[in-house]
Amino acid sequence: MSPVNNDPSSGTAGGGMPLTRKELRARERFLATQNHNVVPVPEATPGEAAASTDREPELPRPVPAVKPAPVAPPVPAAPPVPASKPAAPPVPTEQPVSSAPIPADEPTPASDDESPSVETPGEPHPAEPDHGGNHLDGAEPHEVEGHHHSGYVDPDHTHDVAGHGPHTDHFDEHHADDLHHDEHHADDLHHEEHHADDLHHDEHHHDLIAPVEQTASAKAAVKKARRRRRVLALLITLGVFVAAIAIGAQFLKPLLGMDKVTDYPGPGTGSVNITVPEGSGPKAVAVALVENKVVADADAFVKEFLNDGGELSPGEFTFRTEMKNSDAVDVLVNKDSSKVMYFALSAGLRINESLEAISKGSGISMQELNALNQAPAQFGIPSKAKNLEGFLAPGEYRFPLGTPAKDIIQKLATTTLDELKSQGITEPGKQYDTVTIASIVQAEGGQADYGNVAGAIYNRLKPNNVETSGLIQSDATVTYGLGKKSFHLTEEEKADKSNTYNTYANVGLPAGPIGSPGKTAIDAAAKPTQNDYMYWVTINLDSKETKFSKTLAEHNTYVEQYNAWCQANPGRCV
């Protein structure tokens, strides 16, 4: 059956009369000129029946050259209709949904340029498509080289093309079959679309296929895509560069010390007691604070302490772990004294000076403190002691507000006794003598010379000593007994035996300690440096430089150096 009868273009518009043959041919030529994107299908293979000489050649079946570009299908010519018979009524059909061209199976007159396709009478009828919807399963596939046609052909009839007989009877007889064929026309078109995809195209395009020129909008889109790729590549490169810097910094920080913590955020937790020995500098204190995790970095703490401009005092201080450097400095320089009872006792202070400092810092009256000073035994001090002199340990102290005076004195006395015990001095009488010698060492020499001064004192106290005959001859003891502080004594003051602290006139130790010795002086008195010295003199009161000698003549040469320093520094040696 010819597809012309199924194409809406072969019918009439609005249900009018059917198109004549001349009109159909004109419409066919018009549509053929509009469809340039087609290529001719090769002629039939030898397996098909040869066309009769009196029949026109087969029309080439159009094959879409470019699949994405939909083109209007060519409309095959209708069979010739004799004038003696009326034309068959038009068959309404549906518009094909596919853009694939519809092959023409109906013959056209011999005068046309295109040759029609013919079939032999004995050719079998092709299988109809599956009515269930899967038309590909029941349809016979088309040959790639164009040997067969997908149109429905009645095997019992041949087409009368050359004018040997009318074609109208053939059309009428198969009109019902045409209607049935129309129901599956969409399936046939879909099958043809798949057939076009399967065709093997030549490497060279057909001359009718024009190259698709790139429009301005397409060029702009390409440029935009290239710009996006360049920007993306730049961003990726920048990201890799930044990541490399970040990773490199993590490796360089430990090497450059950049990851070192120099200060804690504070305020800290817990409680840590740190003892600052007499004569200790900020650096030594900073090291102790770092070891106890009070501050993070010793150098940063020292810098903070020096910027504050405070003075370092010996004593016991209470810190917290992981404190800010500035907060730890405030503890050392007593900037938080308003919250606690605070006072500082320097090494070498006499008892009345120590009691005044305690009273001022704690608010306890001097009367209450003097009463405790007159009863030293209640604090564990040896019975030889008449007061607390020498047993109030130097240092910086903080007590909670309202702490009783007795508890404060007990804390200071226990600190000294504990230090004596740590040096192996446990007998009370020996404890008292050791503190007495330590107080002289504290007053007579510099800290670096405490051991040699203590050794010289013990040499003088030996029974067989003929150089000094058991006399210590300390100016500091004489002035203590006189109740004054001076570096110059008269000969009358040195000869006064009534002064129990006069070591020029009285053999042996003075009546008792002459001040509060620090830890270093106590340790030197407990374990003196072994030497043969009998004399010592401090020739520089600022640097505490001390000269030692075994004979009086040598000692006098060092005394001259002391006098020369006093002349160079007027007002210091008084």
Coordinates of C-alpha atoms in Angstrom, one line a residue:
M1 CA 0.0 0.0 0.0
S2 CA 1.4 3.4 -0.9
P3 CA 2.3 5.8 1.9
V4 CA 0.7 8.6 -0.1
N5 CA -2.7 7.4 1.0
N6 CA -1.5 7.8 4.6
D7 CA 0.0 11.2 4.4
P8 CA -2.2 14.1 5.3
S9 CA -0.8 16.1 2.5
S10 CA -2.4 13.6 0.0
G11 CA -5.9 14.4 1.3
T12 CA -7.9 17.5 1.2
A13 CA -7.9 20.3 3.7
G14 CA -11.1 20.5 5.6
G15 CA -12.7 17.4 4.1
G16 CA -12.8 18.7 0.4
M17 CA -12.1 16.9 -2.8
P18 CA -8.9 14.8 -3.1
L19 CA -5.9 16.3 -4.9
T20 CA -5.5 15.5 -8.5
R21 CA -2.5 13.7 -9.9
K22 CA -1.1 16.9 -11.3
E23 CA -1.5 18.7 -7.9
L24 CA 0.1 15.8 -6.1
R25 CA 3.2 15.8 -8.5
A26 CA 3.5 19.6 -8.0
R27 CA 3.4 19.3 -4.3
E28 CA 5.9 16.4 -4.4
R29 CA 8.3 18.4 -6.4
F30 CA 7.9 21.4 -4.1
L31 CA 8.6 19.3 -1.0
A32 CA 11.5 17.5 -2.6
T33 CA 13.2 20.9 -3.3
Q34 CA 12.8 21.9 0.3
N35 CA 14.5 18.7 1.6
H36 CA 18.2 19.1 0.7
N37 CA 19.6 17.0 3.5
V38 CA 19.0 13.6 1.9
V39 CA 21.1 11.2 0.2
P40 CA 20.0 8.6 -2.4
V41 CA 19.7 5.0 -1.4
P42 CA 21.6 2.6 -3.7
E43 CA 19.6 0.6 -6.2
A44 CA 18.2 -2.8 -5.3
T45 CA 20.5 -5.7 -5.0
P46 CA 20.3 -8.7 -7.4
G47 CA 18.2 -10.6 -4.9
E48 CA 15.1 -8.5 -5.7
A49 CA 12.8 -8.9 -8.7
A50 CA 14.0 -6.9 -11.7
A51 CA 11.7 -4.1 -12.7
S52 CA 9.8 -4.5 -15.9
T53 CA 10.9 -2.5 -18.9
D54 CA 7.5 -1.0 -19.2
R55 CA 7.6 0.2 -15.6
E56 CA 9.2 3.3 -14.3
P57 CA 12.4 3.0 -12.2
E58 CA 12.1 3.0 -8.4
L59 CA 12.1 6.3 -6.6
P60 CA 15.2 6.8 -4.4
R61 CA 14.3 6.5 -0.7
P62 CA 15.5 9.6 1.2
V63 CA 17.8 9.0 4.1
P64 CA 18.4 11.7 6.7
A65 CA 22.0 12.9 6.4
V66 CA 22.1 14.9 9.6
K67 CA 19.9 13.3 12.3
P68 CA 19.5 16.3 14.7
A69 CA 18.1 18.6 11.9
P70 CA 14.5 17.6 11.3
V71 CA 13.3 17.9 7.7
A72 CA 10.0 17.5 6.0
P73 CA 9.5 14.1 4.5
P74 CA 9.0 13.9 0.7
V75 CA 5.5 13.1 -0.4
P76 CA 5.3 10.3 -3.0
A77 CA 3.1 10.7 -6.0
A78 CA -0.3 9.2 -6.0
P79 CA -1.1 6.5 -8.6
P80 CA -2.7 7.6 -11.8
V81 CA -6.5 7.8 -11.6
P82 CA -8.4 7.2 -14.8
A83 CA -10.9 9.8 -15.7
S84 CA -13.7 7.3 -16.2
K85 CA -13.7 6.4 -12.5
P86 CA -14.2 8.7 -9.6
A87 CA -11.4 9.2 -7.1
A88 CA -11.5 7.2 -3.9
P89 CA -12.6 9.1 -0.8
P90 CA -9.8 10.6 1.2
V91 CA -8.6 8.6 4.2
P92 CA -8.0 10.7 7.3
T93 CA -4.7 10.0 8.9
E94 CA -2.7 11.3 11.8
Q95 CA 0.3 13.6 11.5
P96 CA 3.5 11.5 11.9
V97 CA 5.4 12.3 15.1
S98 CA 8.8 11.5 13.7
S99 CA 10.9 13.7 11.5
A100 CA 12.3 10.8 9.5
P101 CA 11.3 10.7 5.8
I102 CA 8.6 8.3 4.7
P103 CA 9.6 6.0 1.9
A104 CA 7.5 6.1 -1.2
D105 CA 6.3 2.7 -2.4
E106 CA 3.6 3.8 -4.8
P107 CA 4.6 4.2 -8.5
T108 CA 4.7 7.5 -10.3
P109 CA 4.3 8.2 -14.0
A110 CA 7.3 7.4 -16.3
S111 CA 7.6 11.0 -17.3
D112 CA 8.8 12.0 -13.8
D113 CA 12.6 12.3 -13.1
E114 CA 12.4 10.0 -10.1
S115 CA 12.0 6.2 -10.7
P116 CA 9.3 4.3 -8.7
S117 CA 9.9 1.1 -6.8
V118 CA 8.1 -2.1 -8.1
E119 CA 7.6 -5.5 -6.7
T120 CA 7.1 -8.9 -8.3
P121 CA 3.8 -10.5 -7.9
G122 CA 5.3 -13.4 -6.0
E123 CA 7.0 -11.4 -3.3
P124 CA 5.8 -12.3 0.1
H125 CA 3.9 -9.9 2.3
P126 CA 6.0 -8.4 5.1
A127 CA 5.0 -9.0 8.7
E128 CA 2.8 -6.4 10.3
P129 CA 4.1 -4.5 13.4
D130 CA 3.2 -5.8 16.8
H131 CA -0.1 -4.2 18.0
G132 CA 1.0 -4.5 21.6
G133 CA 3.3 -1.5 21.2
N134 CA 6.7 -3.1 20.6
H135 CA 6.7 -2.7 16.9
L136 CA 10.4 -3.4 16.6
D137 CA 10.0 -7.0 17.7
G138 CA 7.6 -7.8 14.9
A139 CA 9.0 -5.6 12.1
E140 CA 11.5 -7.0 9.6
P141 CA 14.7 -4.9 9.8
H142 CA 15.6 -2.8 6.7
E143 CA 18.7 -3.6 4.8
V144 CA 21.5 -1.0 5.0
E145 CA 22.1 -0.9 1.3
G146 CA 18.4 -0.4 0.5
H147 CA 17.4 -3.8 -0.8
H148 CA 14.0 -3.9 0.8
H149 CA 11.3 -1.3 1.6
S150 CA 9.4 -0.9 4.8
G151 CA 6.1 0.1 3.2
Y152 CA 3.2 -2.4 3.2
V153 CA 2.8 -4.1 -0.3
D154 CA -0.1 -6.3 -1.2
P155 CA 1.4 -9.6 -2.6
D156 CA -1.7 -10.4 -4.7
H157 CA -1.5 -7.2 -6.8
T158 CA 1.0 -5.4 -8.8
H159 CA 0.9 -1.7 -9.6
D160 CA -0.3 -0.6 -13.0
V161 CA 2.1 2.2 -13.6
A162 CA 2.6 2.4 -17.4
G163 CA -1.1 2.8 -18.2
H164 CA -1.9 -0.8 -18.9
G165 CA -4.8 -0.7 -16.5
P166 CA -6.6 1.5 -14.0
H167 CA -5.2 1.7 -10.5
T168 CA -8.5 2.8 -8.9
D169 CA -9.7 -0.7 -8.4
H170 CA -6.6 -1.6 -6.7
F171 CA -7.0 1.3 -4.4
D172 CA -10.6 0.5 -3.6
E173 CA -10.0 -3.1 -3.0
H174 CA -7.3 -2.4 -0.4
H175 CA -8.9 0.7 1.1
A176 CA -9.7 -1.2 4.3
D177 CA -6.1 -2.4 4.5
D178 CA -5.0 1.1 4.2
L179 CA -7.0 2.1 7.2
H180 CA -5.5 -0.7 9.2
H181 CA -2.0 0.4 8.0
D182 CA -2.7 4.0 9.1
E183 CA -3.2 2.8 12.7
H184 CA 0.4 1.6 12.8
H185 CA 1.9 4.4 10.7
A186 CA 3.5 6.0 13.8
D187 CA 5.2 2.7 14.7
D188 CA 6.5 2.4 11.1
L189 CA 7.9 5.9 11.3
H190 CA 9.7 5.1 14.6
H191 CA 11.1 2.0 13.0
E192 CA 12.4 4.1 10.1
E193 CA 14.1 6.4 12.5
H194 CA 16.0 3.6 14.1
H195 CA 16.8 2.3 10.5
A196 CA 18.4 5.7 9.7
D197 CA 20.6 5.5 12.8
D198 CA 21.8 2.0 11.7
L199 CA 22.9 3.2 8.2
H200 CA 26.6 3.2 7.6
H201 CA 27.5 6.6 6.2
D202 CA 30.4 7.1 3.9
E203 CA 33.5 8.9 5.2
H204 CA 32.8 11.7 2.7
H205 CA 29.7 13.7 3.2
H206 CA 27.2 14.2 0.4
D207 CA 27.5 17.3 -1.6
L208 CA 24.1 18.4 -0.5
I209 CA 25.2 18.4 3.2
A210 CA 26.4 22.0 3.9
P211 CA 28.8 22.5 6.8
V212 CA 27.3 24.1 9.8
E213 CA 28.8 27.4 10.3
Q214 CA 29.6 28.5 13.9
T215 CA 27.4 31.4 14.8
A216 CA 28.5 34.4 16.8
S217 CA 26.6 33.2 19.9
A218 CA 28.4 29.8 19.7
K219 CA 31.8 31.6 19.5
A220 CA 30.9 33.7 22.5
A221 CA 29.9 30.6 24.4
V222 CA 33.2 29.0 23.5
K223 CA 35.2 32.1 24.6
K224 CA 33.2 32.2 27.8
A225 CA 33.9 28.5 28.5
R226 CA 37.6 29.1 27.9
R227 CA 37.6 32.1 30.3
R228 CA 35.8 30.0 33.0
R229 CA 38.5 27.3 32.5
R230 CA 41.3 29.8 32.9
V231 CA 39.7 31.4 36.0
L232 CA 39.2 27.9 37.5
A233 CA 42.8 26.9 36.7
L234 CA 44.0 30.2 38.3
L235 CA 41.9 29.6 41.4
I236 CA 43.1 26.0 41.7
T237 CA 46.8 27.2 41.4
L238 CA 46.2 29.9 44.0
G239 CA 44.6 27.4 46.4
V240 CA 47.5 25.0 46.0
F241 CA 50.0 27.8 46.6
V242 CA 48.2 29.0 49.8
A243 CA 47.9 25.4 51.0
A244 CA 51.7 24.9 50.4
I245 CA 52.4 28.0 52.4
A246 CA 50.2 26.9 55.3
I247 CA 51.8 23.5 55.4
G248 CA 55.3 24.9 55.1
A249 CA 54.6 27.3 58.0
Q250 CA 53.6 24.3 60.2
F251 CA 57.0 22.7 59.6
L252 CA 58.9 26.0 60.0
K253 CA 57.3 27.1 63.2
P254 CA 59.1 24.5 65.4
L255 CA 62.4 25.2 63.7
L256 CA 62.1 29.0 64.2
G257 CA 60.6 28.7 67.7
M258 CA 57.4 30.4 66.5
D259 CA 55.2 27.7 68.1
K260 CA 56.7 28.4 71.6
V261 CA 54.2 29.6 74.2
T262 CA 55.5 32.6 76.0
D263 CA 52.5 33.4 78.2
Y264 CA 49.5 31.6 79.5
P265 CA 46.0 33.2 79.2
G266 CA 45.5 33.0 82.9
P267 CA 44.2 33.4 85.5
G268 CA 45.5 29.9 86.4
T269 CA 44.4 27.2 88.8
G270 CA 45.5 25.4 92.0
S271 CA 48.2 26.6 94.4
V272 CA 52.0 26.5 94.1
N273 CA 54.4 27.7 96.8
I274 CA 57.7 29.1 95.6
T275 CA 60.5 30.2 97.9
V276 CA 62.6 33.0 96.8
P277 CA 66.0 32.7 98.5
E278 CA 67.8 35.8 99.6
G279 CA 70.0 37.2 96.9
S280 CA 68.1 35.5 94.1
G281 CA 67.7 37.4 90.9
P282 CA 64.7 37.5 88.6
K283 CA 66.2 35.0 86.2
A284 CA 66.6 32.3 88.9
V285 CA 63.0 33.0 90.1
A286 CA 61.7 32.8 86.5
V287 CA 63.4 29.4 86.0
A288 CA 61.7 28.1 89.2
L289 CA 58.3 29.4 88.1
V290 CA 58.7 27.7 84.7
E291 CA 59.7 24.4 86.3
N292 CA 56.5 24.5 88.5
K293 CA 54.4 25.5 85.4
V294 CA 53.5 28.9 87.0
V295 CA 54.6 30.8 83.9
A296 CA 55.2 29.7 80.3
D297 CA 58.6 31.2 79.4
A298 CA 61.4 32.4 81.7
D299 CA 62.6 35.2 79.3
A300 CA 59.1 36.6 78.8
F301 CA 58.6 36.6 82.6
V302 CA 61.9 38.4 83.2
K303 CA 61.1 41.0 80.6
E304 CA 57.7 41.6 82.2
F305 CA 59.3 41.9 85.7
L306 CA 61.9 44.4 84.5
N307 CA 59.3 46.5 82.7
D308 CA 57.3 46.6 86.0
G309 CA 60.2 48.1 87.8
G310 CA 59.5 46.3 91.1
E311 CA 62.0 44.9 93.5
L312 CA 62.5 41.3 94.3
S313 CA 62.3 40.3 97.9
P314 CA 63.1 36.9 99.4
G315 CA 60.4 34.8 101.0
E316 CA 57.7 32.3 100.2
F317 CA 55.1 33.2 97.6
T318 CA 51.9 31.5 96.6
F319 CA 51.2 31.3 92.9
R320 CA 48.7 29.5 90.7
T321 CA 49.6 27.2 87.8
E322 CA 49.5 28.7 84.3
M323 CA 49.3 32.3 85.3
K324 CA 49.8 35.3 83.1
N325 CA 53.3 36.8 83.4
S326 CA 51.9 40.1 84.6
D327 CA 49.8 38.4 87.3
A328 CA 52.9 36.5 88.6
V329 CA 54.9 39.7 88.7
D330 CA 52.1 41.3 90.8
V331 CA 52.5 38.5 93.3
L332 CA 56.3 39.1 93.6
V333 CA 56.0 42.9 93.9
N334 CA 53.0 42.7 96.3
K335 CA 50.5 44.5 94.0
D336 CA 47.7 42.3 95.4
S337 CA 48.4 43.1 99.0
S338 CA 44.9 44.6 99.5
K339 CA 43.4 41.1 99.4
V340 CA 45.8 39.5 101.9
M341 CA 48.0 40.3 104.9
Y342 CA 51.3 40.9 103.2
F343 CA 54.8 41.8 104.5
A344 CA 58.4 41.3 103.5
L345 CA 61.4 40.6 105.8
S346 CA 64.9 41.3 104.4
A347 CA 67.8 39.2 105.5
G348 CA 69.9 40.9 108.2
L349 CA 67.0 42.8 109.8
R350 CA 67.1 43.1 113.5
I351 CA 64.1 41.9 115.7
N352 CA 62.6 45.3 116.2
E353 CA 62.7 46.0 112.4
S354 CA 61.1 42.7 111.6
L355 CA 58.3 43.2 114.1
E356 CA 57.6 46.7 112.6
A357 CA 57.3 45.2 109.1
I358 CA 55.0 42.5 110.3
S359 CA 52.8 45.0 112.1
K360 CA 52.5 47.3 109.2
G361 CA 51.6 44.5 106.7
S362 CA 49.2 42.6 108.9
G363 CA 47.6 45.3 111.0
I364 CA 48.6 43.5 114.2
S365 CA 49.7 45.9 116.9
M366 CA 53.3 46.2 118.0
Q367 CA 52.2 45.5 121.6
E368 CA 50.8 42.1 120.7
L369 CA 53.9 41.3 118.7
N370 CA 56.3 42.3 121.4
A371 CA 54.5 40.1 123.9
L372 CA 55.1 37.1 121.6
N373 CA 58.7 38.2 121.1
Q374 CA 59.4 37.9 124.8
A375 CA 58.2 34.2 125.0
P376 CA 60.1 32.5 122.2
A377 CA 59.9 29.0 123.7
Q378 CA 56.3 28.6 122.7
F379 CA 57.4 28.5 119.1
G380 CA 59.9 25.7 119.5
I381 CA 62.9 28.0 119.7
P382 CA 65.9 26.8 121.9
S383 CA 65.7 27.8 125.6
K384 CA 69.0 29.8 125.3
A385 CA 67.1 32.4 123.2
K386 CA 65.8 35.4 125.2
N387 CA 63.7 36.6 122.2
L388 CA 62.9 35.9 118.6
E389 CA 66.0 37.5 117.3
G390 CA 67.5 35.5 114.4
F391 CA 64.6 33.0 114.1
L392 CA 62.2 35.1 112.0
A393 CA 63.0 33.8 108.6
P394 CA 63.4 36.5 105.9
G395 CA 61.1 36.4 102.9
E396 CA 57.9 37.7 101.5
Y397 CA 54.7 36.5 103.2
R398 CA 51.0 36.5 102.5
F399 CA 48.4 35.5 104.9
P400 CA 44.6 35.5 104.7
L401 CA 43.0 38.5 106.3
G402 CA 42.4 38.0 110.0
T403 CA 45.2 35.5 110.5
P404 CA 46.2 35.5 114.3
A405 CA 49.6 37.0 115.2
K406 CA 50.7 33.8 116.8
D407 CA 50.1 31.8 113.6
I408 CA 52.1 34.3 111.7
I409 CA 55.1 34.2 114.1
Q410 CA 54.9 30.4 114.2
K411 CA 55.2 30.2 110.4
L412 CA 58.3 32.4 110.4
A413 CA 60.0 30.5 113.2
T414 CA 59.2 27.1 111.8
T415 CA 60.8 28.1 108.5
T416 CA 64.1 28.8 110.2
L417 CA 64.0 25.6 112.3
D418 CA 63.1 23.5 109.3
E419 CA 66.2 24.8 107.5
L420 CA 68.4 24.0 110.4
K421 CA 67.0 20.5 110.5
S422 CA 67.5 20.1 106.8
Q423 CA 71.3 20.7 107.4
G424 CA 71.4 18.1 110.2
I425 CA 71.3 20.6 113.1
T426 CA 68.7 19.1 115.4
E427 CA 70.1 19.7 119.0
P428 CA 68.5 23.0 120.4
G429 CA 71.8 24.4 121.8
K430 CA 73.6 23.8 118.6
Q431 CA 70.7 25.3 116.7
Y432 CA 71.0 28.5 118.7
D433 CA 74.8 28.8 118.1
T434 CA 74.5 28.1 114.4
V435 CA 71.9 30.8 114.0
T436 CA 74.2 33.2 116.0
I437 CA 77.2 32.5 113.7
A438 CA 74.9 32.7 110.6
S439 CA 73.7 36.2 111.7
I440 CA 77.4 37.4 111.9
V441 CA 78.1 35.8 108.4
Q442 CA 75.0 37.6 107.1
A443 CA 76.2 41.0 108.4
E444 CA 80.0 40.7 107.6
G445 CA 80.3 39.3 104.1
G446 CA 78.8 39.1 100.7
Q447 CA 76.7 36.1 99.8
A448 CA 79.5 34.6 97.6
D449 CA 81.9 34.6 100.6
Y450 CA 79.5 33.2 103.3
G451 CA 81.3 29.9 103.4
N452 CA 84.8 31.4 103.9
V453 CA 83.6 33.9 106.5
A454 CA 81.9 31.0 108.4
G455 CA 85.2 29.0 108.2
A456 CA 87.3 31.9 109.5
I457 CA 84.9 32.4 112.4
Y458 CA 85.2 28.7 113.4
N459 CA 89.0 29.0 113.1
R460 CA 89.0 31.9 115.6
L461 CA 86.8 30.0 118.0
K462 CA 89.3 27.1 118.2
P463 CA 90.8 26.7 121.7
N464 CA 94.4 26.5 120.5
N465 CA 94.1 29.7 118.4
V466 CA 97.1 32.0 119.3
E467 CA 96.5 34.4 116.4
T468 CA 93.3 36.0 117.9
S469 CA 93.0 34.1 121.2
G470 CA 89.4 33.1 120.6
L471 CA 88.2 36.7 119.8
I472 CA 85.9 37.0 116.8
Q473 CA 86.4 40.8 116.6
S474 CA 83.3 41.6 114.5
D475 CA 82.3 45.3 114.2
A476 CA 78.7 44.2 113.5
T477 CA 78.4 42.5 116.9
V478 CA 79.6 45.6 118.7
T479 CA 77.3 48.0 117.0
Y480 CA 74.4 45.6 117.6
G481 CA 75.1 45.7 121.3
L482 CA 75.3 49.4 121.2
G483 CA 72.0 49.6 119.4
K484 CA 73.2 51.4 116.4
K485 CA 74.4 50.7 112.8
S486 CA 77.8 52.0 112.0
F487 CA 81.0 50.9 110.2
H488 CA 83.3 52.9 112.5
L489 CA 84.0 52.1 116.2
T490 CA 86.1 53.9 118.7
E491 CA 88.7 52.2 120.7
E492 CA 86.7 52.8 123.9
E493 CA 83.6 51.0 122.3
K494 CA 85.8 48.1 121.3
A495 CA 87.2 47.8 124.8
D496 CA 83.8 47.9 126.6
K497 CA 83.3 44.4 128.1
S498 CA 79.9 45.4 129.5
N499 CA 78.6 45.0 126.0
T500 CA 77.8 41.3 125.8
Y501 CA 77.8 41.5 122.1
N502 CA 81.3 43.0 122.0
T503 CA 83.5 40.3 120.4
Y504 CA 86.6 42.5 120.6
A505 CA 86.5 42.3 124.5
N506 CA 84.7 39.1 125.1
V507 CA 85.9 35.6 123.9
G508 CA 83.6 33.4 122.0
L509 CA 80.2 34.0 120.5
P510 CA 78.1 37.1 121.4
A511 CA 75.1 36.9 123.7
G512 CA 72.9 35.9 120.8
P513 CA 72.1 36.4 117.1
I514 CA 72.4 40.0 115.8
G515 CA 69.8 39.7 113.0
S516 CA 67.8 37.4 110.9
P517 CA 70.1 35.2 108.7
G518 CA 68.8 34.0 105.4
K519 CA 68.8 30.4 104.1
T520 CA 72.3 30.7 102.5
A521 CA 73.9 32.1 105.6
I522 CA 72.4 29.4 107.8
D523 CA 73.6 26.7 105.4
A524 CA 77.1 28.3 105.4
A525 CA 77.1 28.3 109.2
A526 CA 75.9 24.7 109.4
K527 CA 78.6 23.5 106.9
P528 CA 81.4 26.1 106.7
T529 CA 84.1 26.1 104.1
Q530 CA 87.3 24.6 105.4
N531 CA 90.2 27.1 105.3
D532 CA 93.1 28.7 107.2
Y533 CA 91.8 32.2 107.2
M534 CA 91.8 34.3 110.4
Y535 CA 90.8 37.7 109.0
W536 CA 88.4 39.1 106.5
V537 CA 87.4 42.6 105.4
T538 CA 84.9 43.9 102.8
I539 CA 86.7 46.4 100.7
N540 CA 83.7 47.4 98.6
L541 CA 80.3 48.0 100.3
D542 CA 78.5 48.0 96.9
S543 CA 79.9 44.8 95.5
K544 CA 80.4 43.2 98.8
E545 CA 83.9 42.1 97.7
T546 CA 85.6 40.5 100.7
K547 CA 89.4 39.8 101.2
F548 CA 90.7 37.0 103.4
S549 CA 94.1 36.6 105.0
K550 CA 95.9 34.3 107.5
T551 CA 98.0 37.0 109.2
L552 CA 97.3 40.4 110.7
A553 CA 100.0 42.1 108.4
E554 CA 98.3 40.8 105.3
H555 CA 94.9 41.8 106.7
N556 CA 96.1 45.4 107.3
T557 CA 96.9 45.8 103.6
Y558 CA 93.3 45.0 102.7
V559 CA 92.1 47.4 105.4
E560 CA 94.0 50.2 103.5
Q561 CA 92.1 49.2 100.4
Y562 CA 88.8 49.6 102.3
N563 CA 89.8 53.0 103.6
A564 CA 90.7 54.1 100.0
W565 CA 87.2 53.0 98.8
C566 CA 85.5 55.0 101.6
Q567 CA 87.5 58.1 100.7
A568 CA 86.4 57.7 97.0
N569 CA 82.7 57.3 98.2
P570 CA 82.1 60.0 100.7
G571 CA 79.2 59.4 103.1
R572 CA 79.1 55.6 102.6
C573 CA 81.4 54.4 105.4
V574 CA 79.7 55.9 108.4

